[in-house]
Coordinates of C-alpha atoms and ligand atoms in Angstrom, one line a residue:
X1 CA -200.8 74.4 77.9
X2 CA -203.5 72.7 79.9
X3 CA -202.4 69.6 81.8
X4 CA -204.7 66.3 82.1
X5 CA -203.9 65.0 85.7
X6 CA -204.5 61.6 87.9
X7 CA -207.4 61.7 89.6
X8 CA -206.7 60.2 93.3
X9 CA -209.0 60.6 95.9
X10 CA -210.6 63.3 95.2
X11 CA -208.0 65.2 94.2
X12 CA -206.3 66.0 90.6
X13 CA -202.4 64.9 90.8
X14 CA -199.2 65.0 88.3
X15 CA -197.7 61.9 87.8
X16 CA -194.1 61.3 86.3
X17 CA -193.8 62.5 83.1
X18 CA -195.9 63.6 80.6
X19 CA -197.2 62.8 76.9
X20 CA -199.0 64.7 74.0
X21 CA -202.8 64.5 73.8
X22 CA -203.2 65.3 69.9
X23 CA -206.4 66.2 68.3
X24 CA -206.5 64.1 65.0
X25 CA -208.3 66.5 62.7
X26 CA -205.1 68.5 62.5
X27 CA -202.3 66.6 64.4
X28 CA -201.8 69.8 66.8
X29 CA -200.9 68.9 70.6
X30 CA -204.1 70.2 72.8
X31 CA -203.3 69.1 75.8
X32 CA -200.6 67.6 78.0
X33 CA -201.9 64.6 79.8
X34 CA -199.7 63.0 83.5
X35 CA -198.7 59.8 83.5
X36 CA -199.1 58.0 86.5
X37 CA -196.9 55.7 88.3
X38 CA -196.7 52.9 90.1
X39 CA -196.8 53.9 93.4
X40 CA -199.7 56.1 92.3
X41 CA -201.9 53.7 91.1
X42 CA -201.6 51.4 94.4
X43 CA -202.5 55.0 96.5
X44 CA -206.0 55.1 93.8
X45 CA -206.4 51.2 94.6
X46 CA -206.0 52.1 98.5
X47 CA -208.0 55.0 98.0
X48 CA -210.7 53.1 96.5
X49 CA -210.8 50.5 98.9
X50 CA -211.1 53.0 101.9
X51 CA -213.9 54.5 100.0
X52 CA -215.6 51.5 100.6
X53 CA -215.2 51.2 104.1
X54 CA -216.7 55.2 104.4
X55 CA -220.3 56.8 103.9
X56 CA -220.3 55.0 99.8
X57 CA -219.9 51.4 101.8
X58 CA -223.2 52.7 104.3
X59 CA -225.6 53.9 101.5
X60 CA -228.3 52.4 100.5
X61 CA -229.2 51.5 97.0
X62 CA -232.2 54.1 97.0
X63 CA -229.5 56.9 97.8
X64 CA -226.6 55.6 95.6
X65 CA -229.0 55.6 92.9
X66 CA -230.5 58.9 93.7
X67 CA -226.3 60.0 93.6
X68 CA -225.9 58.3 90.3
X69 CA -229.3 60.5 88.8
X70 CA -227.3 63.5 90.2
X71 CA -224.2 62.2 87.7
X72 CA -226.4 62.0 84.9
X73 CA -227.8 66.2 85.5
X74 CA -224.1 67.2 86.1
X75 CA -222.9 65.5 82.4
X76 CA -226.2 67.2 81.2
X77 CA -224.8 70.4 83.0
X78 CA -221.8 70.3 81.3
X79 CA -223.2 69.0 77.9
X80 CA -220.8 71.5 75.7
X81 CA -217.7 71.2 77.8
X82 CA -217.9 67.0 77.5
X83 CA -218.8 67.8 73.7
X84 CA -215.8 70.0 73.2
X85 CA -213.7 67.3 74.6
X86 CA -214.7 64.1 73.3
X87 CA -214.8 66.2 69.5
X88 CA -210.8 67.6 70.2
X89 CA -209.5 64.4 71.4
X90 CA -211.2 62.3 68.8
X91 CA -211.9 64.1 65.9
X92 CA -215.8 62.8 65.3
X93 CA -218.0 65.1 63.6
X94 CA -220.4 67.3 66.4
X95 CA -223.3 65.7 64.4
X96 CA -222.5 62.4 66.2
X97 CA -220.7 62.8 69.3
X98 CA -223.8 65.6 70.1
X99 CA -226.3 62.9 69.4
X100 CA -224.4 59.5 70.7
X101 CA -221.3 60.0 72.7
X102 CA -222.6 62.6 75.4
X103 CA -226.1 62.0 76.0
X104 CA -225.3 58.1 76.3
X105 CA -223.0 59.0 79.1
X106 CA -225.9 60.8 80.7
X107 CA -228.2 57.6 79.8
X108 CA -226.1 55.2 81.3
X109 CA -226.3 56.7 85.0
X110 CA -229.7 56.8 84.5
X111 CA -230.5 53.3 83.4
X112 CA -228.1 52.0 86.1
X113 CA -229.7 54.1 88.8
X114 CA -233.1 52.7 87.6
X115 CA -232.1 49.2 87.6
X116 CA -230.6 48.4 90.9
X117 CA -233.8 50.0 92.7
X118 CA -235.4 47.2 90.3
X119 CA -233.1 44.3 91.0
X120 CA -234.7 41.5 92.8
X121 CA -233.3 38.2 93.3
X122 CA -234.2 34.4 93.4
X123 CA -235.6 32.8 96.4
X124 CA -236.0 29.0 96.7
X125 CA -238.1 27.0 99.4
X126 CA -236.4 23.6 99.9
X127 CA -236.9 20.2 101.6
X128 CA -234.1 19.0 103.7
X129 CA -233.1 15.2 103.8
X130 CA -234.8 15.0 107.1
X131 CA -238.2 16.4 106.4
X132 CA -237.9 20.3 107.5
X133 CA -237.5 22.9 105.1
X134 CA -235.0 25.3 104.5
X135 CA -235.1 28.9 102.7
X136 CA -232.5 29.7 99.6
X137 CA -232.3 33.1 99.4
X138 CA -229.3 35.3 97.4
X139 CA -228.3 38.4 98.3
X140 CA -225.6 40.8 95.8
X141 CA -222.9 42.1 97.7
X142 CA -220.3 44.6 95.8
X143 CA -217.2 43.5 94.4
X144 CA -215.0 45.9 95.8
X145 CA -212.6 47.8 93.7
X146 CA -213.3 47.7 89.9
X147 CA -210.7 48.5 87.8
X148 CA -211.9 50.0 84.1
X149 CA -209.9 50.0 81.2
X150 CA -211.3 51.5 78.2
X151 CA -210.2 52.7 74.4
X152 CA -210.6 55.3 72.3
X153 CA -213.4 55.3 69.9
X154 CA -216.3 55.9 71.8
X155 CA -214.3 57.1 75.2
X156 CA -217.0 58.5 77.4
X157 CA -219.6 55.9 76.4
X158 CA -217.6 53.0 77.0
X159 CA -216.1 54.5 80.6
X160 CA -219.5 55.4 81.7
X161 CA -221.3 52.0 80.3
X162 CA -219.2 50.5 83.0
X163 CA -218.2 53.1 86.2
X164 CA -222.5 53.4 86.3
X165 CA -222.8 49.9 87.1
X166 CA -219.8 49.2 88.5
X167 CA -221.2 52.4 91.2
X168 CA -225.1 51.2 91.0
X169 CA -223.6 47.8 92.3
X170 CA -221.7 49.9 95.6
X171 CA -218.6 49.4 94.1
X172 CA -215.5 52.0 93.9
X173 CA -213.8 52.2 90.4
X174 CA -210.1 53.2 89.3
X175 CA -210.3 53.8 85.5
X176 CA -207.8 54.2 82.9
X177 CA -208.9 55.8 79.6
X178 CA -206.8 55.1 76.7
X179 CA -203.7 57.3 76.1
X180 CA -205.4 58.7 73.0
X181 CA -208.6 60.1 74.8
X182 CA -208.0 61.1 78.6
X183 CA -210.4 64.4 78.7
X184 CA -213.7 63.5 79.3
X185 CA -212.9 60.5 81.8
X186 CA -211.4 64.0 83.5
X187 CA -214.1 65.6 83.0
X188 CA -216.4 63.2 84.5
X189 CA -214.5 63.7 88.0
X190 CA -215.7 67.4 87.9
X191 CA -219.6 65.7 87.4
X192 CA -218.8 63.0 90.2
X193 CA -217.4 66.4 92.7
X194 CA -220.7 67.9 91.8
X195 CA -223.0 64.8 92.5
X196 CA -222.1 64.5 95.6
X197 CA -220.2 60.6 95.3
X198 CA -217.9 60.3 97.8
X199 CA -213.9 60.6 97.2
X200 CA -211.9 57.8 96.3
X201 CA -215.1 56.1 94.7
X202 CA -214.2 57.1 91.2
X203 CA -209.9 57.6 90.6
X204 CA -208.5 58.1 87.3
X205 CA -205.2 57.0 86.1
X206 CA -203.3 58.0 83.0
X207 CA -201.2 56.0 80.7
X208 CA -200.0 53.1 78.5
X209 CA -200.8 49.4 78.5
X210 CA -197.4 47.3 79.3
X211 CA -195.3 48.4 82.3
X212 CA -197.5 51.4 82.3
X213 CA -201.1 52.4 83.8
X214 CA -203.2 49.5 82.4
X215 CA -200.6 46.6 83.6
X216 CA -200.4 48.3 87.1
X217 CA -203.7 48.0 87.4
X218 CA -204.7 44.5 86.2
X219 CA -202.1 42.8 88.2
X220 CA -202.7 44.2 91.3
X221 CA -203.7 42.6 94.0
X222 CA -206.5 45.1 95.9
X223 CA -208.3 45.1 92.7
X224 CA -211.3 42.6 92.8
X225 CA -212.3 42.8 89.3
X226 CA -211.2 43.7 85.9
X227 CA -213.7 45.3 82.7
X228 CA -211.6 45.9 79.7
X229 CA -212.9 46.9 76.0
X230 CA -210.1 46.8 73.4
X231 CA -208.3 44.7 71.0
X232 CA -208.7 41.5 71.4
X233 CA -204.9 40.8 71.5
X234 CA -204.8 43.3 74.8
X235 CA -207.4 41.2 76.4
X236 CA -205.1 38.1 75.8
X237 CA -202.2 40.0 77.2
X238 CA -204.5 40.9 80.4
X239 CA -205.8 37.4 81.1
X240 CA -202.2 36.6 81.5
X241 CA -201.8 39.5 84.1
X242 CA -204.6 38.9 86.2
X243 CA -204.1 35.5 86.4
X244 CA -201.5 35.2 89.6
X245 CA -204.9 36.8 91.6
X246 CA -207.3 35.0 89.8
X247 CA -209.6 37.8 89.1
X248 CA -212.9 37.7 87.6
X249 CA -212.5 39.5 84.0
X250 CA -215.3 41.3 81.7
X251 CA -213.8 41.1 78.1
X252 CA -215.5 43.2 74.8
X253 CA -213.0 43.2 72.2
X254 CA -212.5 42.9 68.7
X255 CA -215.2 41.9 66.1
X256 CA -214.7 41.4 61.8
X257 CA -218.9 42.0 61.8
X258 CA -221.0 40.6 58.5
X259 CA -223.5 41.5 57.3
X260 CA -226.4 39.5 55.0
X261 CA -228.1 41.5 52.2
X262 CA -231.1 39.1 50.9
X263 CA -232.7 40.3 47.7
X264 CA -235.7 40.8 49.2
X265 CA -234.8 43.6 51.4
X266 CA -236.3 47.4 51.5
X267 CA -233.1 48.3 49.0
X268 CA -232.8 51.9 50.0
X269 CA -232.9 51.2 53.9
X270 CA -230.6 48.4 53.6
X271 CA -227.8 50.6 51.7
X272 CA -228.9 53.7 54.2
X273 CA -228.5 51.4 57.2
X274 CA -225.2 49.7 55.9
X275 CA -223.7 53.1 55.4
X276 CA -223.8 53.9 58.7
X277 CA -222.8 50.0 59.9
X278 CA -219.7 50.1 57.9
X279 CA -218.9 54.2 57.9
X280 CA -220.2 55.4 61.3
X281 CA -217.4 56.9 63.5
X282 CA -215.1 56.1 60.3
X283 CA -215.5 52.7 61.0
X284 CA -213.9 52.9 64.3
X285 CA -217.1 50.9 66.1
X286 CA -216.1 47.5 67.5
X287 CA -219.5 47.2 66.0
X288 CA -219.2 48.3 62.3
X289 CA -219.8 45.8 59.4
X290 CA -216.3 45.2 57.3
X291 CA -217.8 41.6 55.5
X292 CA -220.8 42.0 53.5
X293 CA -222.9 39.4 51.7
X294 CA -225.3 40.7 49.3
X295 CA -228.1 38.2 47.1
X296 CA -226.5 37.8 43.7
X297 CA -229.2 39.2 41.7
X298 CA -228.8 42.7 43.7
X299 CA -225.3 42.5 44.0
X300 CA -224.3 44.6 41.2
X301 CA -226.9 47.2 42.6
X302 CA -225.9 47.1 46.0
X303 CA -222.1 48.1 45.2
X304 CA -223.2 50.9 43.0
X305 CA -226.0 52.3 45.8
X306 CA -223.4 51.8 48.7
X307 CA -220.3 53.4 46.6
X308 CA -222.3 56.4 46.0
X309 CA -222.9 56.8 49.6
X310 CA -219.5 56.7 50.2
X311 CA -218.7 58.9 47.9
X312 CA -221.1 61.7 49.4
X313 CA -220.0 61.0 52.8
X314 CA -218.4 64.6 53.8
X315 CA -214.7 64.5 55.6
X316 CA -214.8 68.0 56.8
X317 CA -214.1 70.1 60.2
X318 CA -215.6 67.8 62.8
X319 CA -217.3 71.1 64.6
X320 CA -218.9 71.8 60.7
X321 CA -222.6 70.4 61.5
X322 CA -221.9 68.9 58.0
X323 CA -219.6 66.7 58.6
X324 CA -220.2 63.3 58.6
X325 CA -216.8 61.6 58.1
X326 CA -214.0 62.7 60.8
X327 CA -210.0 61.5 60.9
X328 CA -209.5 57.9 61.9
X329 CA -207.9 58.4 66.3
X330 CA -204.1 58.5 65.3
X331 CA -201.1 58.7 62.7
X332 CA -200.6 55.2 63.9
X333 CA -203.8 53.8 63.1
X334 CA -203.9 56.2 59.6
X335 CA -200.7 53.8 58.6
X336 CA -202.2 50.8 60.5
X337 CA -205.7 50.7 57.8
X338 CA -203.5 52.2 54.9
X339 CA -201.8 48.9 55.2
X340 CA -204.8 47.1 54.7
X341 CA -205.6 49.4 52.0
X342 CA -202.0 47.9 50.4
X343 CA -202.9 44.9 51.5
X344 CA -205.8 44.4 49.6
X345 CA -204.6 45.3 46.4
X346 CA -202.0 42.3 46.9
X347 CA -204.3 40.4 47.7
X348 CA -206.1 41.6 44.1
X349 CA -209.2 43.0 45.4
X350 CA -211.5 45.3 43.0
X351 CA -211.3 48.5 44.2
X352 CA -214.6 50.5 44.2
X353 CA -213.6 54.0 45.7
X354 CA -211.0 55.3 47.6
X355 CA -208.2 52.9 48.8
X356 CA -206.3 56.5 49.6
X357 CA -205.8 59.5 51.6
X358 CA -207.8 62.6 50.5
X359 CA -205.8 66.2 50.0
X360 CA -207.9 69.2 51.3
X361 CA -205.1 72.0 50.9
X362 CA -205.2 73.1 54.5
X363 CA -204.6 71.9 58.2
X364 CA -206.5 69.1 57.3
X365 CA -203.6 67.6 55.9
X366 CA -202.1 67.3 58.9
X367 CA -204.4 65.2 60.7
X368 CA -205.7 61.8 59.9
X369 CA -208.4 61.2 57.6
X370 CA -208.6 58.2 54.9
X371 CA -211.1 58.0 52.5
X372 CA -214.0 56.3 52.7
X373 CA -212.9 52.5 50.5
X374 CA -214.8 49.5 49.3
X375 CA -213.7 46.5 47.8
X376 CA -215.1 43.7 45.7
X377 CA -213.4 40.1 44.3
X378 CA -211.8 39.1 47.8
X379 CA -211.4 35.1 48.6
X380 CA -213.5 34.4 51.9
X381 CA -209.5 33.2 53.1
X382 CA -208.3 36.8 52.4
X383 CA -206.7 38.8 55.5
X384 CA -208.6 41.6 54.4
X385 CA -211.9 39.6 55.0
X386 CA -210.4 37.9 57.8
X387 CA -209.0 40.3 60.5
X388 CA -210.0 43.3 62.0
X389 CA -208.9 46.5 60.5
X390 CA -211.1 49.1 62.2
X391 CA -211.6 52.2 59.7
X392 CA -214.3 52.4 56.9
X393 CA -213.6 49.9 54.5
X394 CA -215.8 46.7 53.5
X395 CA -215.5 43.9 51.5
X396 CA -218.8 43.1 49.4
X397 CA -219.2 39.4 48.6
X398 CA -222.2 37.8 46.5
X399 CA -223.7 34.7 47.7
X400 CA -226.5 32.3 46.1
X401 CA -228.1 30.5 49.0
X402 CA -229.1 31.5 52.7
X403 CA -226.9 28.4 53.6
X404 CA -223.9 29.5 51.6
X405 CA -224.8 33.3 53.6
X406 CA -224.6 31.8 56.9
X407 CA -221.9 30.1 56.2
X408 CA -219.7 32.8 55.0
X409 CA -220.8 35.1 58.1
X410 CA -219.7 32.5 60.8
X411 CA -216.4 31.8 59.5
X412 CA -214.4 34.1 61.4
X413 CA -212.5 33.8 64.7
X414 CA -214.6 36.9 66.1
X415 CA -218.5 37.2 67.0
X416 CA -219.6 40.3 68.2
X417 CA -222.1 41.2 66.1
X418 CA -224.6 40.6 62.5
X419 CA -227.3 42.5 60.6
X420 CA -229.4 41.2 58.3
X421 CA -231.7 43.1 55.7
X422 CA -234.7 41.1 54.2
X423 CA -238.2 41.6 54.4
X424 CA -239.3 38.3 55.2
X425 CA -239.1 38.4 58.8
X426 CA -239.6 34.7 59.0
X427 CA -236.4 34.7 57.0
X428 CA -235.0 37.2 59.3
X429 CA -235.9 34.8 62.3
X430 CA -234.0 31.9 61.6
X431 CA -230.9 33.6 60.1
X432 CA -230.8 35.4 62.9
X433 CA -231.0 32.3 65.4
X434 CA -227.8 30.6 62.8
X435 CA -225.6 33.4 63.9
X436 CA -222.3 32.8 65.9
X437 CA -222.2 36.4 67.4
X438 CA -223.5 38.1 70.7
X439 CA -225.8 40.3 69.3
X440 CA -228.0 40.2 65.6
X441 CA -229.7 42.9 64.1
X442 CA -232.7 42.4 61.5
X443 CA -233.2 45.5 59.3
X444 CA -231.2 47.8 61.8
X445 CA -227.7 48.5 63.0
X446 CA -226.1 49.9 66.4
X447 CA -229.7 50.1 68.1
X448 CA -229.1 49.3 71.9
X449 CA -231.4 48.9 74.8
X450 CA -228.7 49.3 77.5
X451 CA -231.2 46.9 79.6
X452 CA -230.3 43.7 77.0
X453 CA -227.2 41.6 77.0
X454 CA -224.3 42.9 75.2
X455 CA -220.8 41.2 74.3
X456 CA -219.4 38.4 71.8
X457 CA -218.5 35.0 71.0
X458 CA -214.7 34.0 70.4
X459 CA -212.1 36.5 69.8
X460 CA -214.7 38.9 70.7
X461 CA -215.2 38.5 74.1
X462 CA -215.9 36.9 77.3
X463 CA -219.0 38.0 79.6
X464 CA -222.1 40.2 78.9
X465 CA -222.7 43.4 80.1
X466 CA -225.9 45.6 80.3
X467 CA -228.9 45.1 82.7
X468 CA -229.1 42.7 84.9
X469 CA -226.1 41.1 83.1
X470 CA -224.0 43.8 84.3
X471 CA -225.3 44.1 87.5
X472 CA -224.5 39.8 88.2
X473 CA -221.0 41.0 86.8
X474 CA -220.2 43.8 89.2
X475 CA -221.3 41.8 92.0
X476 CA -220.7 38.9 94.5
X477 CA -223.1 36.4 95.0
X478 CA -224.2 35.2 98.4
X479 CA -226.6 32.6 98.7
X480 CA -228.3 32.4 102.2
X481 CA -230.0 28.9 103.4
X482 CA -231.8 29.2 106.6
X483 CA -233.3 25.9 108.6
X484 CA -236.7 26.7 109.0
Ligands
NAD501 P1 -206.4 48.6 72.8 O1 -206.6 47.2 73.2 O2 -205.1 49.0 72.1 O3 -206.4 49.6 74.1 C1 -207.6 49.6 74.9 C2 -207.1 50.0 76.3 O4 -206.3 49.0 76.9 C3 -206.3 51.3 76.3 O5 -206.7 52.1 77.5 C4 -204.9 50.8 76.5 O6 -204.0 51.8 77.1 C5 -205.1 49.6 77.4 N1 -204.0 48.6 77.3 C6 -203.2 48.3 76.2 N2 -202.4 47.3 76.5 C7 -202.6 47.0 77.8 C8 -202.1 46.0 78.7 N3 -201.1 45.2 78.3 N4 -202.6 45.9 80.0 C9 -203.6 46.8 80.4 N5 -204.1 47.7 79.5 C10 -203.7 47.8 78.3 O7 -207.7 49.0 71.9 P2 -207.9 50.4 71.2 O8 -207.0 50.5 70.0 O9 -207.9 51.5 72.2 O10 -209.4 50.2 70.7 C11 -209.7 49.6 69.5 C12 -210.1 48.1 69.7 O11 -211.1 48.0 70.7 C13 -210.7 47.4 68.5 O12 -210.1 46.1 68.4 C14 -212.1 47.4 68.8 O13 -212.8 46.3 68.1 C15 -212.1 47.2 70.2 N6 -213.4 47.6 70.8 C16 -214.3 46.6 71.2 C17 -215.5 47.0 71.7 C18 -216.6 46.0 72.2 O14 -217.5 46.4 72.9 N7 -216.4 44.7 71.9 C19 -215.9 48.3 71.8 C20 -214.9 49.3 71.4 C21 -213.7 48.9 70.9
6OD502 O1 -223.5 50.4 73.1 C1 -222.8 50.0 73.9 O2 -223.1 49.9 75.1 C2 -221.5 49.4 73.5 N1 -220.8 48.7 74.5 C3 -221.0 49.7 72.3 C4 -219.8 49.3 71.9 C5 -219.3 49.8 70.8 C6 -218.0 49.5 70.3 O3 -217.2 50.2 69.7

């Protein structure tokens, strides 16, 4: 059986033992994946470090960035091989990971490449106390090693959204997928080989989180900088390991999303558009809506439209070009939302649809697919309508007033993100303004212009990435003052 290896300066390396790689549309073991060790990852730290210090640290931003284009043709190249990957070690339907995952992988070298070409800085003539003048100029410098630490659900967007600036910066990067998803971050070594970026710029590890791959990595000491998307509990427990060498930390984590249904809205697209926000990726998007708030007077409406979507929403082979529903990642996180599922129902909720597992008669039944649930009659103090339980469930809540809306979307510990559907875009305006969360969508969902700020408020994060926010992130800031 194949065997997902380190990848350590340029070369593919076992580690010390090895764990199952399952594909969770049918539970079978596809791969065997190496997990590194300790001594390893400080040889990828080394290794990236030296990279810096070779013909990656000499490089100007026009060649990096040409390097980084070269990425993008090489993902491009190997389109179907990524696609294969990323649909085995998650279980998404091909529908989705043909039109998101990949070709945003290719995007974000692109974009990246782009930018820095673009980047220009601030530049400040000032008086001294004696009458001259002086010139403030900044320069970016690179951070140095970067280490990345991703998770499963969208695994090749989310490594790439942050190794292509991390590079377009002049950085190195050591990377460690999560445990669940370690092909295509594999795969993207065989794209770096063939574009030309130097060895020991991008190094792979393989593992866990405590005592394993991730911990290695945050605490130690020749890493400059830490980017992490995950549970917002993980990011906690990293803060707390990268503290003895104090460094710098790019948090997105965890969000319990709302979204605000005014009666005025264009009904169909807001139930179309809400499907997607709370089903998409079967609800494993840090992004998804679990909390919605729909106008009393369409309420009734809404749950009927939205429960029929549900209900037509097709959990079949994730290669069938039908499919639009795939397995939630793991058997873990199957028993993880079924407890939610339980939980609600002590918690008396009205259950709409599903609140089970389907039963397809064949291999199916052996991965890890959930049905599609929604659920009505929940207090706003409800755990269910408080925490995070990642799969595709919502709560639907009725409200009276755009006050009592707002209200009931900001009360949560989390803020990464809101939608709201009206067609009063006046309306849309200053809801939008009201809401405690990184990023708002009026009458859309999950539409991203990788050049615009991206991240959340609270439990949900700490930084921005994307654009120039990215690119202040990955680097060091010198600021130059010259007597004239
Ligand atoms: P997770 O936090 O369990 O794992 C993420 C990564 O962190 C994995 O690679 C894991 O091995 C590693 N890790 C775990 N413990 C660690 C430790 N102590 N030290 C270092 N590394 C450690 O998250 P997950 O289950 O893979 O992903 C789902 C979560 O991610 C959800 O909460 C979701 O909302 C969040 N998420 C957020 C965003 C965002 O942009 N805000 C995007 C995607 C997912
Ligand atoms: O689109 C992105 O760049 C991004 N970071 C999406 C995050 C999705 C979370 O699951």
């Amino acid at each position: 059986m194949k065997v997902i290896q380190n990848y350590i300066d340029g070369r593919f390396v076992p580690g010390k033992r090895e764990f199952a790689d399952i594909n969770p549309a049918n539970g079978t073991v596809i791969a065997h994946v190496s997990e590194v060790t300790e001594v390893q990852v400080d040889e990828a730290v080394n290794a990236a470090r030296g990279a810096l210090q070779g013909e990656w640290g000499r490089i100007g931003i026009r060649e990096r960035a040409a390097r980084l284009h070269r990425v993008a043709d090489a993902i491009e190249k190997r389109f179907d091989c990524f696609l294969q990957a990323e649909i085995a070690d998650t279980g998404k339907p091909v529908s989705l990971a043909a039109k998101l995952d990949i070709p945003r992988a290719a995007a974000n070298f692109r974009v990246f490449a782009d930018l820095i070409k673009m980047n220009g800085l601030e530049a400040f003539h000032t008086e001294t106390p004696h009458g001259g003048n002086a010139l403030n100029y900044a320069m970016l410098k690179p951070l140095g090693v970067i280490g990345i630490i991703t998770p499963w659900n969208l695994p090749l967007l989310l490594l790439t959204w942050k190794v292509a600036p991390a590079l377009a910066c002049g950085n190195s990067v050591v990377v460690k997928p999560s445990e669940e998803t370690p092909a295509t971050a594999a795969l993207l070594a065989e794209a770096m080989q063939d574009a030309g970026i130097p060895k020991g710029v991008y190094n792979v590890i393989h593992g866990f989180g405590p005592d394993s791959a991730g911990e290695f990595l945050t605490r130690h000491s020749g890493v400059n900088a830490i980017t992490f998307t995950g549970e917002s509990r993980t990011g906690a427990a990293i803060m707390k390991s990268v503290a003895p060498t104090v460094k710098p930390v790019s948090f997105e984590l965890g969000g319990k999303n709302a979204a605000i249904v005014f009666a005025d809205c264009e009904f169909d697209a807001a139930v179309n558009g809400l499907s997607d926000a709370v089903f998409l990726n079967t609800g494993q998007v840090c992004l998804c809506a679990e909390r919605i708030y729909v106008e009393r007077s369409i309420f009734d409406q809404f749950v009927e439209a939205l429960k029929k979507k549900a209900e037509n929403l097709n959990s079949g082979w994730p290669l069938d070009q039908e499919t639009n529903l795939g397995p939630l990642i793991s058997a873990q996180h199957r028993e993880k939302v079924i407890s939610y599922y339980k939980l609600a129902t002590e918690e008396r909720a009205t259950l709409i649809t599903g609140g089970g597992v389907p039963d397809f008669g064949d291999d199916r039944d052996n991965g890890f697919y959930i049905q599609p649930t929604i659920y009505t009659g929940l207090p706003e103090s409800a755990r269910c309508v408080k925490e995070e339980i990642f799969g595709p469930v919502c709560h639907i809540a009725p409200f009276d007033s755009d006050e009592e809306a707002v209200a009931m979307a900001n009360d949560s510990k989390y803020g990464l993100a809101a939608s709201i559907w009206t067609s009063n875009l006046k309306r849309g305006h200053r809801v939008a303004r009201q809401m405690n969360v990184g990023i708002t969508w009026v009458n859309c969902w999950f539409l991203r212009d990788l050049r615009t700020p991206f991240g959340g408020a609270g439990l949900s994060g700490i930084g921005r990435e994307g654009g120039r926010h990215s690119l202040n992130f990955y680097s060091e800031l010198n600021n130059i003052c010259i007597q004239l």
